[in-house]
Coordinates of C-alpha atoms and ligand atoms in Angstrom, one line a residue:
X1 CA 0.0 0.0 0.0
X2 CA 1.3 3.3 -1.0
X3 CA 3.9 5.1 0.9
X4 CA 6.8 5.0 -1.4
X5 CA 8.1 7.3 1.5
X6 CA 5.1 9.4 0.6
X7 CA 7.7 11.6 -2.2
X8 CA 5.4 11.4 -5.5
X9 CA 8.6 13.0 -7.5
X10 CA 10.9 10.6 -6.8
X11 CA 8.7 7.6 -8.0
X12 CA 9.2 6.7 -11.5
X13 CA 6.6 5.7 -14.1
X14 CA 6.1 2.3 -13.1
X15 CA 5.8 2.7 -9.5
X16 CA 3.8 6.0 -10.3
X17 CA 1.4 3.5 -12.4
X18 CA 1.1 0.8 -9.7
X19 CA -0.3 3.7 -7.3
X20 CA -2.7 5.3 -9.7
X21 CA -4.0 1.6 -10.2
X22 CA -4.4 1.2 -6.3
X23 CA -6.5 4.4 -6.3
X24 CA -8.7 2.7 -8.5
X25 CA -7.7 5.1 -11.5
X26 CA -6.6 4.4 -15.2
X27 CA -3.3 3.7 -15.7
X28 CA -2.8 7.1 -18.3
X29 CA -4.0 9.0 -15.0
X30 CA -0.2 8.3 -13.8
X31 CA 1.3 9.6 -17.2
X32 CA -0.2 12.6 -17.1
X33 CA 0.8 13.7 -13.6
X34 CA 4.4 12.5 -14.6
X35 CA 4.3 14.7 -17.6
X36 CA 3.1 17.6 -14.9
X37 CA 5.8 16.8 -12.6
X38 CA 8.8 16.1 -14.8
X39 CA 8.2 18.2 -18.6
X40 CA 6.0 20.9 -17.7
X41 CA 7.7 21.0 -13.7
X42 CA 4.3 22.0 -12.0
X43 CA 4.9 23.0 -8.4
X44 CA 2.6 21.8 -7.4
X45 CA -0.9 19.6 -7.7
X46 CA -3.0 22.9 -8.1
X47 CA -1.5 23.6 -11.7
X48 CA -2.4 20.2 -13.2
X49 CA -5.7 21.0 -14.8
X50 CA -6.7 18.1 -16.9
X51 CA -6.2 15.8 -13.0
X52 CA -9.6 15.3 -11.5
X53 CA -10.1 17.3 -8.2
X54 CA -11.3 14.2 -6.5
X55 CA -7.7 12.1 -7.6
X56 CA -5.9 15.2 -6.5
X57 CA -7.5 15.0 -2.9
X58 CA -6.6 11.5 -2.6
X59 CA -2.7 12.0 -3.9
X60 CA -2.1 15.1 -1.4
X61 CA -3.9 13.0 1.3
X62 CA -0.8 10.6 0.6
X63 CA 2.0 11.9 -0.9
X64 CA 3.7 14.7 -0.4
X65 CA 5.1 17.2 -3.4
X66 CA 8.2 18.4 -2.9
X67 CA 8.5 21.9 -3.7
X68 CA 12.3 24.7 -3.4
X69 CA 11.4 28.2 -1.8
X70 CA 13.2 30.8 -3.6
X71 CA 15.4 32.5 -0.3
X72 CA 18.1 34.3 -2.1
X73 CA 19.6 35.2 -5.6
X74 CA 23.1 36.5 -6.3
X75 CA 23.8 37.5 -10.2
X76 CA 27.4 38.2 -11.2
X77 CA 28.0 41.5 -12.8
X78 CA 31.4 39.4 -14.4
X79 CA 29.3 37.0 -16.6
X80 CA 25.5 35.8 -16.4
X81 CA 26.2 33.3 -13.3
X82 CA 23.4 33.5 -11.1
X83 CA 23.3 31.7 -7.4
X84 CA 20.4 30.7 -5.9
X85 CA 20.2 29.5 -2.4
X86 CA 16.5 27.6 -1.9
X87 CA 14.9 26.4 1.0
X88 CA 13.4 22.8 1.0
X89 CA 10.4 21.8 2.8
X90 CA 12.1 20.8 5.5
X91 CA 13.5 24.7 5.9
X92 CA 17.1 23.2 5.3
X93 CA 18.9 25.2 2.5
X94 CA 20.9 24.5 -0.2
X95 CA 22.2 26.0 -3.2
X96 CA 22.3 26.0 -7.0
X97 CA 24.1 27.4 -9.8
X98 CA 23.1 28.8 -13.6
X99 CA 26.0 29.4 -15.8
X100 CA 25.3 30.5 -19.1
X101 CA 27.9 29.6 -22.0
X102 CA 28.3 29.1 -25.7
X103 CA 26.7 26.0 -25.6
X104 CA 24.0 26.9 -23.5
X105 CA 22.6 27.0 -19.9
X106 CA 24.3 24.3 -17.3
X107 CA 22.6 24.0 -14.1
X108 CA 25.0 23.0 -10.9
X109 CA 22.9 21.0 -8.2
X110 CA 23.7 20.3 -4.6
X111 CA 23.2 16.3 -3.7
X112 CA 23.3 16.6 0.2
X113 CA 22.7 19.1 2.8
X114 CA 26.2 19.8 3.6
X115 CA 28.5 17.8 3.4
X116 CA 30.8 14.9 5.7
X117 CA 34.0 14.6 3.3
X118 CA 36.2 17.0 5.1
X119 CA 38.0 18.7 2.5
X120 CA 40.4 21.5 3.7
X121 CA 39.8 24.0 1.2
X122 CA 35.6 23.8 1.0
X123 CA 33.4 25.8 2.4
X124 CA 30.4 23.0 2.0
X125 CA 32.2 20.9 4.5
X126 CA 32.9 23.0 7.6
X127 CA 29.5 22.1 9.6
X128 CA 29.3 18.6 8.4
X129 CA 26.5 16.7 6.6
X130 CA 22.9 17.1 7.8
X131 CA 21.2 14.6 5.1
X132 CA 21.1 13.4 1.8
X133 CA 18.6 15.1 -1.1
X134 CA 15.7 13.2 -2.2
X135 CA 15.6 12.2 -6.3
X136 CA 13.2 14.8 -6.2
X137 CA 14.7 17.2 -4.6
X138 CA 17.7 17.2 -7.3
X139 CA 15.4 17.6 -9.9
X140 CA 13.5 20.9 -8.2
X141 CA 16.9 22.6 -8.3
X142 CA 16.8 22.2 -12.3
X143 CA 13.6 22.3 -12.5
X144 CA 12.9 25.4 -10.2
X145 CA 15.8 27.5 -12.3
X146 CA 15.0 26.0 -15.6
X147 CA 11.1 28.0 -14.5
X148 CA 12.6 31.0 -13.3
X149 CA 15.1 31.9 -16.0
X150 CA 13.0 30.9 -18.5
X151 CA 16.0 29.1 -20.2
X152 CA 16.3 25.2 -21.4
X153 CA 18.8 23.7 -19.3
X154 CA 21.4 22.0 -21.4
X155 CA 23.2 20.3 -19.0
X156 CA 23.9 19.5 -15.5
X157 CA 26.7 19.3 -13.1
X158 CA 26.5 17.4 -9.9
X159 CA 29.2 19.7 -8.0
X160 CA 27.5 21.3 -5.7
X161 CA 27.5 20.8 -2.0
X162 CA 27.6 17.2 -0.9
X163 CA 29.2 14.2 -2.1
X164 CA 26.8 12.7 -4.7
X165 CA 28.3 9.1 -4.2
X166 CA 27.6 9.3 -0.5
X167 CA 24.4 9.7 -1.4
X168 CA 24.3 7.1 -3.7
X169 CA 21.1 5.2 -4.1
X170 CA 19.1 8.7 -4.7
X171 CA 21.8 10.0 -6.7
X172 CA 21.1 6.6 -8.7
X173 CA 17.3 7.3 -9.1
X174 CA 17.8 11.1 -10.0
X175 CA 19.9 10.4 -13.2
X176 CA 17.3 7.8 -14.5
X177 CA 14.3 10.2 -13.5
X178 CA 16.1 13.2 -15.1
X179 CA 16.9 11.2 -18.0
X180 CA 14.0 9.2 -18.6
X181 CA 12.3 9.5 -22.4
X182 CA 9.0 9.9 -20.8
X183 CA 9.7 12.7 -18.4
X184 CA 12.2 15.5 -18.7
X185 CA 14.1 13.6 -21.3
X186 CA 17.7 15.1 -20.1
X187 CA 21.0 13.0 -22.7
X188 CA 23.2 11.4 -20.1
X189 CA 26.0 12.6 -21.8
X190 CA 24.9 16.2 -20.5
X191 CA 25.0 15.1 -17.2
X192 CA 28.1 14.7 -15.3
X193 CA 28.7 13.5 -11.5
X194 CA 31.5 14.8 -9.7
X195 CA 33.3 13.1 -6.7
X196 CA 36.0 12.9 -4.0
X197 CA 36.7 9.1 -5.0
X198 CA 34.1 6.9 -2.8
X199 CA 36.2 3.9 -4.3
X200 CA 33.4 1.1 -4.4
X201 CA 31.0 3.4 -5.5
X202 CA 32.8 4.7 -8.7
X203 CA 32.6 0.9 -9.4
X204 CA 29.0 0.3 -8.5
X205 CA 27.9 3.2 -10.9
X206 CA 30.3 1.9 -13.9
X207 CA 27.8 -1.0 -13.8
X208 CA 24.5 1.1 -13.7
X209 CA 24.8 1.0 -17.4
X210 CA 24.4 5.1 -17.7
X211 CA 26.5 7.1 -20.1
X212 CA 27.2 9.8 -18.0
X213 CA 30.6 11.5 -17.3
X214 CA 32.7 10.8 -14.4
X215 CA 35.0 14.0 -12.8
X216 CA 36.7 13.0 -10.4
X217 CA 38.5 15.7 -7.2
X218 CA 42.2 14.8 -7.4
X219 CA 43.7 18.1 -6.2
X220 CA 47.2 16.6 -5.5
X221 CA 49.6 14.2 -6.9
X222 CA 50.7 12.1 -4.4
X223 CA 49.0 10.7 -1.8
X224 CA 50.6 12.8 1.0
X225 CA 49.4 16.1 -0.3
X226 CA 46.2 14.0 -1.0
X227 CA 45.3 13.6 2.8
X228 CA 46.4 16.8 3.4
X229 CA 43.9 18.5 1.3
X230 CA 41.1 15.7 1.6
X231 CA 40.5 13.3 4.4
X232 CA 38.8 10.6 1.9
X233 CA 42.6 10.1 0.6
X234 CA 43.2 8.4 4.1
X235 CA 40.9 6.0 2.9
X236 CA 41.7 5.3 -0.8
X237 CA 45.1 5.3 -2.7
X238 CA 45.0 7.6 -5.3
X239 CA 46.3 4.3 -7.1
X240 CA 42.6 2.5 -6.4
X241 CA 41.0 5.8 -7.3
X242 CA 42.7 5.9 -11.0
X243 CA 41.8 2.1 -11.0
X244 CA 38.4 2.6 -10.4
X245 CA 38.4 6.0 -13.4
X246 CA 39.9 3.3 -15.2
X247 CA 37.6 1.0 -15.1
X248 CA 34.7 3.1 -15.1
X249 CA 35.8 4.3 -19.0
X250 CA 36.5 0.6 -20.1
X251 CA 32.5 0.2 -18.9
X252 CA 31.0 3.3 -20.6
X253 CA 33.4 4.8 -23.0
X254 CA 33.0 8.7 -21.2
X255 CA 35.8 10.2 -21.2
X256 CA 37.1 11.0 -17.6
X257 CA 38.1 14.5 -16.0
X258 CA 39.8 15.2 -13.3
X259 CA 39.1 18.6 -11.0
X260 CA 42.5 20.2 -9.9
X261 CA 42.1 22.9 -7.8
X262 CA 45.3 24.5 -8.1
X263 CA 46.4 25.9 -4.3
X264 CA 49.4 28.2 -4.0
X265 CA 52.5 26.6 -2.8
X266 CA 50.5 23.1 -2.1
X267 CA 49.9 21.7 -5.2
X268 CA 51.1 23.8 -8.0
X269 CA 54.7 23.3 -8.0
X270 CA 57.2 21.9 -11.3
X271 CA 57.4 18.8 -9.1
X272 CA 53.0 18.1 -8.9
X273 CA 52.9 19.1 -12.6
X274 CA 55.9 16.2 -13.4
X275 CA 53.9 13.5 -11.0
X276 CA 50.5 14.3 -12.4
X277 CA 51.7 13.8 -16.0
X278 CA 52.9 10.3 -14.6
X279 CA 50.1 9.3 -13.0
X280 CA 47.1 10.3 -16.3
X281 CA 49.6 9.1 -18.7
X282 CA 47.6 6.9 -21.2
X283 CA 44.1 8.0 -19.4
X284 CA 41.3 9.0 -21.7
X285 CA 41.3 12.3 -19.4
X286 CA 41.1 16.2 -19.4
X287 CA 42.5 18.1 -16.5
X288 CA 40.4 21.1 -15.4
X289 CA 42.6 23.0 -13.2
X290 CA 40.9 26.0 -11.4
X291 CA 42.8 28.1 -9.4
X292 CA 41.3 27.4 -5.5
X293 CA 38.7 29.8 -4.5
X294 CA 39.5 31.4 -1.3
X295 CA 37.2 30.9 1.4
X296 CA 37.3 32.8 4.4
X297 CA 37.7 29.8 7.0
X298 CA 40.5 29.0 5.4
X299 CA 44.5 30.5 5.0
X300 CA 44.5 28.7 1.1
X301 CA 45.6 31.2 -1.7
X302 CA 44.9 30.5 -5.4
X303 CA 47.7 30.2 -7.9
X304 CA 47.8 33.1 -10.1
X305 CA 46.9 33.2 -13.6
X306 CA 50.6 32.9 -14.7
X307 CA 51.5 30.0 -12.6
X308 CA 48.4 28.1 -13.7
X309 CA 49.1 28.9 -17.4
X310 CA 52.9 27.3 -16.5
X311 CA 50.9 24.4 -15.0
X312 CA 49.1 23.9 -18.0
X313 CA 52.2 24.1 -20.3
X314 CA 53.8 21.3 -18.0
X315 CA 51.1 18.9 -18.3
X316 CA 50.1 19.7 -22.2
X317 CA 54.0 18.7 -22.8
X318 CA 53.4 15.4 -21.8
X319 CA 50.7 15.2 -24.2
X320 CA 47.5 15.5 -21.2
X321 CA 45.0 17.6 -22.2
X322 CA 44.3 20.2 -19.8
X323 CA 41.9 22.8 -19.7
X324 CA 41.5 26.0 -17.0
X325 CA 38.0 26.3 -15.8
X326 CA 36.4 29.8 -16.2
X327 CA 35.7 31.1 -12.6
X328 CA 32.4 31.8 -13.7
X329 CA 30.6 33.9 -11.2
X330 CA 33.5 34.7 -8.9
X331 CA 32.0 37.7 -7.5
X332 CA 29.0 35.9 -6.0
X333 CA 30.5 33.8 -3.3
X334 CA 31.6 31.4 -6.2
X335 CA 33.0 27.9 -4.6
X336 CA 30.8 25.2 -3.5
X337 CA 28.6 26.1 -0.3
X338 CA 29.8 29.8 -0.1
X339 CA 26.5 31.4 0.2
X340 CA 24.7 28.8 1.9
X341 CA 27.3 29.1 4.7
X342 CA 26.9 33.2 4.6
X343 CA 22.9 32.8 5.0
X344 CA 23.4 30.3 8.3
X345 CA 25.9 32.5 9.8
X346 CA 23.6 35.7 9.3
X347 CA 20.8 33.5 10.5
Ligands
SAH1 N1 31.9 16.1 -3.5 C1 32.1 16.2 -4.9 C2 31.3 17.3 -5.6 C3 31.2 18.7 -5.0 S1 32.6 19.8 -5.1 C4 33.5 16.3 -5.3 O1 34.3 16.3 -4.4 O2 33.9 16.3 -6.4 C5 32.8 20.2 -6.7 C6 34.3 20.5 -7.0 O3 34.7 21.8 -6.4 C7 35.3 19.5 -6.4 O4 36.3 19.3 -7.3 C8 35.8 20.3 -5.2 O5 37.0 19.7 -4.8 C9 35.9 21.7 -5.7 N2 35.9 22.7 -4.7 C10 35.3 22.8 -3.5 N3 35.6 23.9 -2.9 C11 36.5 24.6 -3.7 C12 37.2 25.8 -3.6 N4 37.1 26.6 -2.5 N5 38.0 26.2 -4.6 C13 38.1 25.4 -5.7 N6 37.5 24.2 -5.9 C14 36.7 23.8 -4.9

């Protein structure tokens, strides 16, 4: 009988179907509310016109509809970044990024409430994790700024606060909801995940049998600089973490990246560039090195534009392909978990 943990967006089709059916309603009943929640992103049952009033009763009697609470929006004067930080029904909040580029629009979700990795240099991390996002509560933060803006969202990043692979099975469920033909129809190749290197994990999703793109946090070259910049390196060898890249392209053929947050006098030096170039030689990989962004908490400078341009030389002479990410939105409390940490504190 029902429940489903009583979250009607994070059912798909089928279990939306078997419900319907329960209630005693045609099966196309539970098409039509998926096409509300997941093409047309209703915010709730009140816009779904063509649902009878008496099914609607019975749904809100049972299910609860997620819904994101616009509570602040910062827009970059630099490019056409805008952050939003929502609330959730819970009054938890999180944030969310719109970045607008060549291509098109490219929404950056959060996957947790915080976040329990530990790494030195982000802000997401400092209070710890308070829970993991619902399937639909991914989806609302595309959803939501796909309404707001207007624009079609493109693609999606999950690099926002949490660690999406410590989150797993929802993170799981979100990627076949968002990409489902039926509902909002999303390419996995425009989605990519983004994590610190949950070992077992990375090898659990290579069998999921998605096509979306790995990037994984590296941020150092060896493994001592590793567990001084992230605690999760205490756990895994950056050796079983390549492994795992590894295996996860030999599964699904998407080419890998790897996040390097470049930190001044850490991780930036002739001798990281000469060890990285070892360690992604013959990878099907693209470094994205983006000089760190500064947050208050911490005493971690960025390395200038020069030195990162010297970085890039280093590595593109050992034939790795490198690119340096556009701090898009800089001036807008930028890195992961920034703004949500401004709003507590001022709370
Ligand atoms: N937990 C996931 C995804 C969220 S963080 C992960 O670790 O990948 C997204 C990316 O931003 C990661 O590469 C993370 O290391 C990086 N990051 C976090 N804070 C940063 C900061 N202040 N400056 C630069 N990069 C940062």
């Amino acid at each position: 009988m029902y429940d489903l943990n009583r979250d009607i967006k994070s059912l798909n089709l089928d279990e939306l179907t078997a419900v319907i059916k329960e209630m005693g309603e045609p099966a196309f009943r539970a098409k039509q509310l998926y096409q509300w929640m997941h093409v047309k992103m209703a915010r709730s049952y009140d816009e779904m016109t063509n649902i009878p009033a008496s099914l609607k009763s019975k749904l809100m009697e049972n299910f609860d509809f997620t819904s994101l609470k616009q509570v602040d929006l910062q827009e970059s004067k630099l490019d056409e970044t805008k952050k939003f930080l929502f609330a959730l029904s819970d009054g938890n909040v999180i944030e969310s990024v719109f970045m607008k580029y060549k291509f098109g629009v490219s929404v950056c979700i959060s996957s947790q409430v915080g976040c329990r990795m530990g790494c030195k240099f982000c802000a997401s991390t400092i209070d710890g994790v308070v829970r993991g996002l619902l399937p639909s509560e991914m989806l609302d933060q595309i959803y939501a700024i796909s309404r707001i803006t207007g624009e079609k969202v493109a693609r999606v990043v999950v690099m926002g606060s949490g660690e999406p692979l410590d989150n797993y099975d929802n993170v799981v469920k979100f990627v076949r909801l968002l990409s489902d033909p039926n509902g909002h129809n999303l390419g996995q190749r425009n989605l990519t995940i983004s994590t610190c290197g949950i070992v077992p994990n990375i090898y659990k999703l290579a069998d999921e049998d998605f096509a979306i793109n790995l990037a994984l946090s590296l941020h150092a070259s060896n493994d001592e600089k590793r567990k001084e910049l992230m605690p999760i390196a205490n756990t895994y060898t950056i050796k079983e973490v390549l492994d795992a890249c590894r295996a996860y392209f030999d599964k699904t053929g998407r080419q890998l990246t790897f996040e390097y947050s470049l930190v001044s006098g850490v991780n930036d030096t002739d001798k990281d560039a000469a060890e990285l170039s070892d360690l992604l030689k013959g990878l099907n990989a693209v470094v994205n090195l983006i000089p760190v962004n500064p947050i208050k908490e911490r005493t971690f400078k960025p390395t200038d534009r020069k030195g990162a341009e010297q970085f890039k030389n280093k590595l593109e002479k050992s034939h790795i392909n490198v690119t340096i990410r556009r701090e898009m939105g800089r001036d807008i409390d930028g890195a992961c978990g920034q703004l949500r940490r401004r709003h507590l504190e001022e709370k």
